[in-house]
Amino acid sequence: MTSTAAVPPPRATYRRLSVEERRAQLLLAALGLFAHRAPDEVSLDEVAVAAGVSRPLVYRYFPGGRQQLYEAALGSAADELTLCFTEPPVGPPTERVARVLDRYLRFVDEHDTGFSALLRGGSVVETSRTSTIVDGVRRAAADEILRHLGRMGGEQPAGPRLRMMVRSWIAAVEAASLIWLDDGKRPAASELRGWLVDHLIALLAATAATDPETAAVVNDLLALETSDGPAGQLAERVIPIVAEAAHLLPAAAASD
């Protein structure tokens, strides 16, 4: 009877990560921690453990320490958040905005604590650079919404009233998102999304009453909407309410 030596299992192939891949790995680990913890509560040791590397290696890629790592992670998250507002110009505008908000609220849900810390500020790692990154997301989001309204670039850039209205709505979306997190993510994200789309339509209608440019935008948008879409459903709910205010019209007052 002959014996055969045990054959050792093949060794796992080790692949050295490139500089870009290693940096991306560290940012991914940091984002996972920043998503659910306030930035000033996350240590570099925790980032190193999450990434499966040594603390000196984290410092090698981010010699500025936690501040530099946080700003880089914030920039990466900002890019992802900005992409939430990118939507092909296909279909009724309000349905596009609904899809945008679905992605946005999914991001908020997945980065709840980090999202709150980011928008509320007050972190020890907050600087003018981090504020600039956050403001850049807001401006990019407003530009994308204006694009869906047909007023971004080209021969028809948005005027001051329309731009102010859209940026005010972006601020309202942020505020509603923070309240939603405070209230335990109630109501359901889909219900919040529907209310935010209604909010945008209402702001457009109110602004159109005194701003010719916005009135032209609303006229163009309504031609693209459908009866079963967000605009059509809101009109069905609101028209009966508006009818109750008929006595406020000058013609009605004069006939009394």
Coordinates of C-alpha atoms in Angstrom, one line a residue:
M1 CA 0.0 0.0 0.0
T2 CA 1.5 3.3 -1.0
S3 CA 0.9 6.6 0.6
T4 CA 0.5 9.8 -1.2
A5 CA 1.4 13.2 0.2
A6 CA -1.4 15.5 0.8
V7 CA -1.6 18.1 -1.9
P8 CA -1.9 21.6 -0.3
P9 CA -4.8 23.7 -1.6
P10 CA -3.9 26.3 -4.2
R11 CA -3.0 29.6 -2.7
A12 CA -5.4 32.5 -3.3
T13 CA -4.1 34.8 -5.9
Y14 CA -3.2 38.1 -4.4
R15 CA -3.7 41.2 -6.5
R16 CA -2.2 44.5 -5.4
L17 CA -4.7 47.2 -5.8
S18 CA -3.9 50.3 -7.8
V19 CA -3.8 53.7 -6.2
E20 CA -7.2 54.5 -7.5
E21 CA -8.7 51.2 -6.4
R22 CA -7.3 51.5 -2.9
R23 CA -8.5 55.0 -2.6
A24 CA -12.0 54.0 -3.7
Q25 CA -11.9 51.1 -1.2
L26 CA -11.1 53.5 1.7
L27 CA -13.8 55.9 0.6
L28 CA -16.4 53.2 0.4
A29 CA -15.5 52.0 3.9
A30 CA -15.7 55.6 5.2
L31 CA -19.0 56.3 3.5
G32 CA -20.5 53.2 5.1
L33 CA -19.5 54.6 8.5
F34 CA -20.5 58.2 7.8
A35 CA -23.9 57.1 6.5
H36 CA -25.0 56.0 10.0
R37 CA -22.8 58.0 12.3
A38 CA -22.1 61.7 12.7
P39 CA -18.8 62.5 11.0
D40 CA -17.0 63.6 14.2
E41 CA -17.9 60.3 15.8
V42 CA -16.0 58.2 13.3
S43 CA -12.3 57.5 13.9
L44 CA -9.6 56.6 11.4
D45 CA -9.1 53.3 13.3
E46 CA -12.7 52.4 12.5
V47 CA -12.2 53.2 8.8
A48 CA -9.1 51.1 8.7
V49 CA -10.9 48.1 10.3
A50 CA -13.9 48.5 8.0
A51 CA -11.5 48.5 5.0
G52 CA -9.4 45.7 6.3
V53 CA -6.2 47.7 6.2
S54 CA -3.8 49.3 8.7
R55 CA -4.2 52.8 10.1
P56 CA -0.9 53.9 8.6
L57 CA -2.2 53.0 5.2
V58 CA -5.3 55.2 5.7
Y59 CA -2.9 58.0 6.5
R60 CA -0.8 57.3 3.5
Y61 CA -3.8 58.0 1.2
F62 CA -5.3 60.7 3.4
P63 CA -2.4 62.5 5.2
G64 CA -4.8 65.2 6.3
G65 CA -6.5 62.7 8.6
R66 CA -10.2 62.5 9.2
Q67 CA -10.8 66.0 7.8
Q68 CA -9.4 65.1 4.4
L69 CA -11.1 61.7 4.4
Y70 CA -14.4 63.2 5.3
E71 CA -14.2 65.8 2.6
A72 CA -13.3 63.2 0.0
A73 CA -16.1 60.9 1.2
L74 CA -18.5 63.8 1.1
G75 CA -17.5 64.7 -2.4
S76 CA -18.1 61.1 -3.5
A77 CA -21.5 61.1 -1.8
A78 CA -22.3 64.5 -3.4
D79 CA -21.6 63.0 -6.8
E80 CA -24.0 60.1 -6.1
L81 CA -26.6 62.4 -4.8
T82 CA -26.4 64.7 -7.8
L83 CA -26.9 61.7 -10.1
C84 CA -30.2 61.1 -8.3
F85 CA -31.5 64.2 -10.1
T86 CA -30.4 63.1 -13.5
E87 CA -33.3 61.8 -15.6
P88 CA -33.7 61.4 -19.4
P89 CA -36.2 63.9 -20.9
V90 CA -38.7 61.2 -21.6
G91 CA -42.4 61.3 -20.6
P92 CA -44.4 63.9 -18.7
P93 CA -42.2 66.2 -16.6
T94 CA -44.0 65.5 -13.3
E95 CA -43.4 61.7 -13.8
R96 CA -39.7 62.4 -14.4
V97 CA -39.6 64.4 -11.1
A98 CA -41.3 61.6 -9.3
R99 CA -38.6 59.2 -10.5
V100 CA -36.0 61.7 -9.4
L101 CA -37.5 61.9 -5.9
D102 CA -37.7 58.1 -5.6
R103 CA -33.9 57.9 -6.1
Y104 CA -33.3 60.9 -3.8
L105 CA -35.4 59.5 -0.9
R106 CA -33.8 56.1 -1.4
F107 CA -30.4 57.8 -0.9
V108 CA -31.8 59.6 2.2
D109 CA -33.0 56.3 3.6
E110 CA -29.7 54.5 3.1
H111 CA -27.6 57.4 4.5
D112 CA -30.0 58.5 7.2
T113 CA -27.7 59.7 10.1
G114 CA -25.0 60.9 7.8
F115 CA -27.6 62.8 5.7
S116 CA -28.9 64.5 8.8
A117 CA -25.4 65.5 10.0
L118 CA -24.5 66.7 6.5
L119 CA -27.5 69.0 6.1
R120 CA -27.8 70.2 9.6
G121 CA -24.2 71.1 10.0
G122 CA -22.6 71.7 13.4
S123 CA -20.0 68.9 12.9
V124 CA -16.5 69.6 14.1
V125 CA -15.3 68.7 10.6
E126 CA -17.6 71.2 8.8
T127 CA -15.6 73.7 6.9
S128 CA -16.1 76.2 4.0
R129 CA -15.1 73.4 1.7
T130 CA -17.7 71.0 2.9
S131 CA -20.3 73.7 2.8
T132 CA -19.3 74.4 -0.8
I133 CA -19.7 70.7 -1.7
V134 CA -23.2 70.7 -0.2
D135 CA -24.2 73.9 -1.9
G136 CA -22.9 72.5 -5.2
V137 CA -25.4 69.6 -4.9
R138 CA -28.3 72.0 -4.3
R139 CA -27.4 74.1 -7.3
A140 CA -26.9 71.0 -9.5
A141 CA -30.3 69.6 -8.3
A142 CA -32.0 72.9 -9.1
D143 CA -30.4 73.0 -12.6
E144 CA -31.7 69.5 -13.3
I145 CA -35.2 70.4 -12.2
L146 CA -35.1 73.5 -14.4
R147 CA -33.9 71.3 -17.3
H148 CA -37.1 69.2 -16.9
L149 CA -39.1 72.4 -16.9
G150 CA -37.4 73.4 -20.2
R151 CA -35.5 76.3 -18.8
M152 CA -31.9 75.3 -18.5
G153 CA -29.3 76.6 -21.0
G154 CA -29.9 77.2 -24.6
E155 CA -31.9 80.1 -25.7
Q156 CA -34.4 80.0 -22.8
P157 CA -32.4 80.2 -19.5
A158 CA -34.5 80.5 -16.3
G159 CA -35.4 83.9 -15.1
P160 CA -35.0 85.0 -11.5
R161 CA -38.5 84.2 -10.3
L162 CA -38.6 80.7 -11.7
R163 CA -35.1 80.0 -10.5
M164 CA -35.9 81.2 -7.0
M165 CA -39.0 79.1 -7.0
V166 CA -37.1 75.9 -7.9
R167 CA -34.4 76.6 -5.4
S168 CA -37.0 77.2 -2.7
W169 CA -38.6 73.8 -3.6
I170 CA -35.2 72.1 -3.3
A171 CA -34.8 73.6 0.2
A172 CA -38.3 72.3 1.0
V173 CA -37.4 68.8 -0.2
E174 CA -34.3 68.9 2.1
A175 CA -36.4 70.1 5.1
A176 CA -39.1 67.5 4.5
S177 CA -36.4 64.8 4.2
L178 CA -35.0 65.7 7.6
I179 CA -38.4 65.8 9.2
W180 CA -39.2 62.5 7.6
L181 CA -36.1 61.0 9.3
D182 CA -37.0 62.6 12.6
D183 CA -40.5 61.1 12.4
G184 CA -39.2 57.5 11.9
K185 CA -39.5 57.6 8.1
R186 CA -43.2 58.1 8.2
P187 CA -45.2 58.4 6.1
A188 CA -44.1 55.9 3.5
A189 CA -41.5 57.2 1.0
S190 CA -43.9 56.9 -1.9
E191 CA -46.4 59.0 -0.1
L192 CA -43.8 61.7 0.7
R193 CA -42.7 61.6 -2.9
G194 CA -46.2 62.2 -4.1
W195 CA -46.7 65.1 -1.7
L196 CA -43.4 66.7 -2.9
V197 CA -44.4 66.5 -6.5
D198 CA -47.7 68.1 -5.6
H199 CA -45.8 70.8 -3.8
L200 CA -43.8 71.6 -7.0
I201 CA -46.9 71.8 -9.1
A202 CA -48.6 74.1 -6.6
L203 CA -45.5 76.4 -6.5
L204 CA -45.5 76.5 -10.3
A205 CA -49.2 77.4 -10.4
A206 CA -48.8 80.1 -7.7
T207 CA -45.7 81.6 -9.4
A208 CA -47.4 81.5 -12.8
A209 CA -50.2 83.7 -11.5
T210 CA -47.7 86.7 -11.3
D211 CA -44.8 85.7 -13.5
P212 CA -45.3 85.5 -17.3
E213 CA -42.2 83.2 -17.8
T214 CA -43.5 80.7 -15.3
A215 CA -47.0 80.9 -16.8
A216 CA -45.4 80.0 -20.2
V217 CA -43.6 77.1 -18.6
V218 CA -46.7 75.8 -17.0
N219 CA -48.6 76.1 -20.3
D220 CA -46.0 74.0 -22.0
L221 CA -45.8 71.4 -19.3
L222 CA -49.6 70.9 -19.1
A223 CA -49.6 70.0 -22.8
L224 CA -47.3 67.0 -21.9
E225 CA -49.2 65.8 -18.9
T226 CA -51.8 63.0 -18.7
S227 CA -55.0 62.7 -16.8
D228 CA -53.6 59.7 -14.8
G229 CA -50.3 61.4 -14.1
P230 CA -49.3 63.5 -11.0
A231 CA -50.6 66.7 -12.5
G232 CA -53.9 65.2 -13.6
Q233 CA -54.5 63.5 -10.3
L234 CA -53.8 66.7 -8.4
A235 CA -56.1 68.7 -10.6
E236 CA -58.9 66.2 -9.9
R237 CA -58.4 66.6 -6.2
V238 CA -58.0 70.4 -6.2
I239 CA -60.6 71.6 -8.6
P240 CA -63.5 70.8 -6.2
I241 CA -61.7 72.6 -3.4
V242 CA -61.1 75.7 -5.7
A243 CA -64.8 75.6 -6.7
E244 CA -65.7 76.3 -3.1
A245 CA -63.8 79.6 -3.3
A246 CA -65.9 80.9 -6.3
H247 CA -67.5 83.5 -4.0
L248 CA -64.1 85.2 -3.6
L249 CA -63.9 86.1 -7.3
P250 CA -64.7 89.8 -8.1
A251 CA -67.5 88.8 -10.6
A252 CA -69.3 86.7 -7.9
A253 CA -69.0 89.5 -5.3
A254 CA -70.5 92.0 -7.8
S255 CA -73.5 89.8 -8.5
D256 CA -74.5 89.5 -4.9

